[in-house]
């Protein structure tokens, strides 16, 4: 049986957020931010809904976590995100001083790790958690989008 508070548990919660984005016609990326084994923020892409190119899942969750904590720094937090963050989100994560980023699927074109984007020196990064599930959801979304056009 699965331990209740491991990386897979929280990535499943992030995948649930990605499903919400998928249902809204958004690129299915989801995020949860955790502190002390408690989810304090959730987010999913809202770029189409808000007509805002900065409304990535990570940005939504960073704002929600900062509001929850009452401060801009996420030094004791872990972000679980279904897709490797882009450079824009990596910049925001740098400034938030987040302790750890755990991502699912790699983004070989725009991902911050692939592009060697600088993160905060204290930030730990771990990738590949439930990568297959995250990749399948993204692929399904883009196949459906292409078939509609």
mmCIF file of C-alpha atoms in Angstrom:
data_model
loop_
_atom_site.group_PDB
_atom_site.id
_atom_site.type_symbol
_atom_site.label_atom_id
_atom_site.label_comp_id
_atom_site.label_asym_id
_atom_site.label_seq_id
_atom_site.Cartn_x
_atom_site.Cartn_y
_atom_site.Cartn_z
ATOM 1 C CA UNK A 1 0.000 0.000 0.000
ATOM 2 C CA UNK A 2 1.097 3.536 -0.800
ATOM 3 C CA UNK A 3 2.427 5.698 2.015
ATOM 4 C CA UNK A 4 0.005 8.627 2.373
ATOM 5 C CA UNK A 5 2.595 11.390 2.111
ATOM 6 C CA UNK A 6 5.137 10.461 -0.540
ATOM 7 C CA UNK A 7 5.973 12.104 -3.870
ATOM 8 C CA UNK A 8 3.535 9.873 -5.752
ATOM 9 C CA UNK A 9 0.668 10.807 -3.438
ATOM 10 C CA UNK A 10 1.163 14.532 -4.004
ATOM 11 C CA UNK A 11 1.834 14.138 -7.736
ATOM 12 C CA UNK A 12 -1.530 12.376 -8.030
ATOM 13 C CA UNK A 13 -3.088 15.490 -6.496
ATOM 14 C CA UNK A 14 -1.250 17.646 -9.067
ATOM 15 C CA UNK A 15 -2.542 15.349 -11.834
ATOM 16 C CA UNK A 16 -6.083 15.933 -10.550
ATOM 17 C CA UNK A 17 -5.483 19.655 -11.057
ATOM 18 C CA UNK A 18 -4.187 18.930 -14.572
ATOM 19 C CA UNK A 19 -7.442 17.073 -15.277
ATOM 20 C CA UNK A 20 -9.383 20.180 -14.203
ATOM 21 C CA UNK A 21 -7.376 22.215 -16.722
ATOM 22 C CA UNK A 22 -8.007 19.569 -19.393
ATOM 23 C CA UNK A 23 -11.774 19.745 -18.805
ATOM 24 C CA UNK A 24 -11.623 23.540 -19.233
ATOM 25 C CA UNK A 25 -9.774 23.235 -22.546
ATOM 26 C CA UNK A 26 -6.525 24.444 -20.976
ATOM 27 C CA UNK A 27 -3.156 22.787 -21.477
ATOM 28 C CA UNK A 28 -3.337 20.143 -18.737
ATOM 29 C CA UNK A 29 -0.698 21.154 -16.231
ATOM 30 C CA UNK A 30 -1.464 20.962 -12.537
ATOM 31 C CA UNK A 31 0.323 21.915 -9.331
ATOM 32 C CA UNK A 32 0.041 21.473 -5.603
ATOM 33 C CA UNK A 33 2.263 23.167 -3.041
ATOM 34 C CA UNK A 34 2.898 21.320 0.197
ATOM 35 C CA UNK A 35 4.297 22.322 3.575
ATOM 36 C CA UNK A 36 4.524 19.917 6.523
ATOM 37 C CA UNK A 37 2.711 17.211 4.472
ATOM 38 C CA UNK A 38 -0.284 19.527 3.975
ATOM 39 C CA UNK A 39 -1.452 20.908 0.636
ATOM 40 C CA UNK A 40 -1.631 24.684 1.056
ATOM 41 C CA UNK A 41 -2.153 25.671 -2.598
ATOM 42 C CA UNK A 42 -3.414 24.229 -5.847
ATOM 43 C CA UNK A 43 -3.273 25.493 -9.372
ATOM 44 C CA UNK A 44 -3.824 24.604 -12.994
ATOM 45 C CA UNK A 45 -3.325 26.436 -16.252
ATOM 46 C CA UNK A 46 -5.753 29.298 -16.814
ATOM 47 C CA UNK A 47 -4.127 31.056 -19.775
ATOM 48 C CA UNK A 48 -7.176 30.614 -22.046
ATOM 49 C CA UNK A 49 -9.762 31.264 -19.340
ATOM 50 C CA UNK A 50 -8.083 34.476 -18.176
ATOM 51 C CA UNK A 51 -6.665 35.415 -21.599
ATOM 52 C CA UNK A 52 -3.335 35.844 -19.810
ATOM 53 C CA UNK A 53 -0.072 34.266 -20.976
ATOM 54 C CA UNK A 54 1.291 34.410 -17.416
ATOM 55 C CA UNK A 55 -1.568 32.372 -15.909
ATOM 56 C CA UNK A 56 0.440 29.146 -15.762
ATOM 57 C CA UNK A 57 -0.388 26.577 -13.108
ATOM 58 C CA UNK A 58 2.802 27.335 -11.206
ATOM 59 C CA UNK A 59 2.090 31.074 -11.087
ATOM 60 C CA UNK A 60 -1.440 30.441 -9.792
ATOM 61 C CA UNK A 61 -0.124 28.145 -7.059
ATOM 62 C CA UNK A 62 2.750 30.439 -6.024
ATOM 63 C CA UNK A 63 0.273 33.278 -5.464
ATOM 64 C CA UNK A 64 -2.136 31.040 -3.560
ATOM 65 C CA UNK A 65 0.663 29.669 -1.340
ATOM 66 C CA UNK A 66 2.026 33.137 -0.590
ATOM 67 C CA UNK A 67 -1.487 34.289 0.346
ATOM 68 C CA UNK A 68 -1.951 31.254 2.590
ATOM 69 C CA UNK A 69 1.393 31.784 4.318
ATOM 70 C CA UNK A 70 1.055 35.559 4.545
ATOM 71 C CA UNK A 71 4.437 36.166 2.912
ATOM 72 C CA UNK A 72 6.191 35.939 -0.420
ATOM 73 C CA UNK A 73 8.780 33.280 0.437
ATOM 74 C CA UNK A 74 8.079 29.568 0.110
ATOM 75 C CA UNK A 75 11.277 28.424 1.821
ATOM 76 C CA UNK A 76 9.713 25.397 3.544
ATOM 77 C CA UNK A 77 7.471 24.367 0.659
ATOM 78 C CA UNK A 78 7.559 21.718 -2.038
ATOM 79 C CA UNK A 79 5.896 22.246 -5.410
ATOM 80 C CA UNK A 80 4.579 19.180 -7.225
ATOM 81 C CA UNK A 81 3.972 20.024 -10.875
ATOM 82 C CA UNK A 82 2.991 17.667 -13.673
ATOM 83 C CA UNK A 83 5.275 19.297 -16.273
ATOM 84 C CA UNK A 84 8.778 20.702 -15.869
ATOM 85 C CA UNK A 85 8.363 24.459 -15.280
ATOM 86 C CA UNK A 86 9.132 26.924 -18.060
ATOM 87 C CA UNK A 87 11.649 29.750 -17.731
ATOM 88 C CA UNK A 88 9.008 32.278 -16.662
ATOM 89 C CA UNK A 89 7.786 30.034 -13.864
ATOM 90 C CA UNK A 90 11.360 29.162 -12.900
ATOM 91 C CA UNK A 91 12.047 32.874 -12.441
ATOM 92 C CA UNK A 92 9.077 33.211 -10.108
ATOM 93 C CA UNK A 93 10.141 30.071 -8.261
ATOM 94 C CA UNK A 94 13.638 31.501 -7.897
ATOM 95 C CA UNK A 95 12.280 34.652 -6.255
ATOM 96 C CA UNK A 96 9.910 32.645 -4.029
ATOM 97 C CA UNK A 97 12.928 30.720 -2.686
ATOM 98 C CA UNK A 98 10.911 27.490 -2.826
ATOM 99 C CA UNK A 99 12.665 24.621 -1.064
ATOM 100 C CA UNK A 100 11.890 21.833 -3.537
ATOM 101 C CA UNK A 101 10.362 21.298 -6.970
ATOM 102 C CA UNK A 102 9.126 17.843 -7.957
ATOM 103 C CA UNK A 103 7.975 17.556 -11.564
ATOM 104 C CA UNK A 104 6.472 14.812 -13.667
ATOM 105 C CA UNK A 105 7.105 15.051 -17.407
ATOM 106 C CA UNK A 106 10.114 16.786 -18.941
ATOM 107 C CA UNK A 107 9.604 19.676 -21.331
ATOM 108 C CA UNK A 108 12.486 19.260 -23.745
ATOM 109 C CA UNK A 109 11.669 22.476 -25.620
ATOM 110 C CA UNK A 110 10.804 24.995 -22.901
ATOM 111 C CA UNK A 111 11.656 23.343 -19.591
ATOM 112 C CA UNK A 112 13.812 25.238 -17.138
ATOM 113 C CA UNK A 113 15.991 22.255 -16.248
ATOM 114 C CA UNK A 114 16.630 21.396 -19.890
ATOM 115 C CA UNK A 115 17.481 25.045 -20.638
ATOM 116 C CA UNK A 116 19.693 25.330 -17.526
ATOM 117 C CA UNK A 117 17.623 28.162 -16.076
ATOM 118 C CA UNK A 118 18.980 29.273 -12.742
ATOM 119 C CA UNK A 119 16.909 28.330 -9.726
ATOM 120 C CA UNK A 120 17.522 29.453 -6.153
ATOM 121 C CA UNK A 121 20.740 27.812 -4.883
ATOM 122 C CA UNK A 122 18.876 26.115 -2.026
ATOM 123 C CA UNK A 123 16.099 24.704 -4.240
ATOM 124 C CA UNK A 124 16.176 20.925 -4.677
ATOM 125 C CA UNK A 125 14.794 19.548 -7.956
ATOM 126 C CA UNK A 126 13.503 16.037 -8.566
ATOM 127 C CA UNK A 127 11.998 14.949 -11.874
ATOM 128 C CA UNK A 128 10.229 12.026 -13.472
ATOM 129 C CA UNK A 129 7.593 11.363 -10.794
ATOM 130 C CA UNK A 130 4.570 9.882 -12.608
ATOM 131 C CA UNK A 131 6.037 11.197 -15.857
ATOM 132 C CA UNK A 132 4.163 8.648 -17.990
ATOM 133 C CA UNK A 133 0.765 9.670 -16.621
ATOM 134 C CA UNK A 134 1.510 13.370 -17.071
ATOM 135 C CA UNK A 135 2.857 12.833 -20.602
ATOM 136 C CA UNK A 136 -0.162 10.760 -21.648
ATOM 137 C CA UNK A 137 -2.569 13.473 -20.513
ATOM 138 C CA UNK A 138 -0.636 16.146 -22.415
ATOM 139 C CA UNK A 139 -0.413 14.003 -25.556
ATOM 140 C CA UNK A 140 -4.139 13.213 -25.414
ATOM 141 C CA UNK A 141 -4.933 16.916 -25.100
ATOM 142 C CA UNK A 142 -2.820 17.934 -28.103
ATOM 143 C CA UNK A 143 -4.075 15.055 -30.274
ATOM 144 C CA UNK A 144 -7.652 16.100 -29.544
ATOM 145 C CA UNK A 145 -6.827 19.759 -30.248
ATOM 146 C CA UNK A 146 -5.283 18.865 -33.630
ATOM 147 C CA UNK A 147 -8.255 16.699 -34.576
ATOM 148 C CA UNK A 148 -10.703 19.530 -33.795
ATOM 149 C CA UNK A 149 -8.900 21.985 -36.071
#
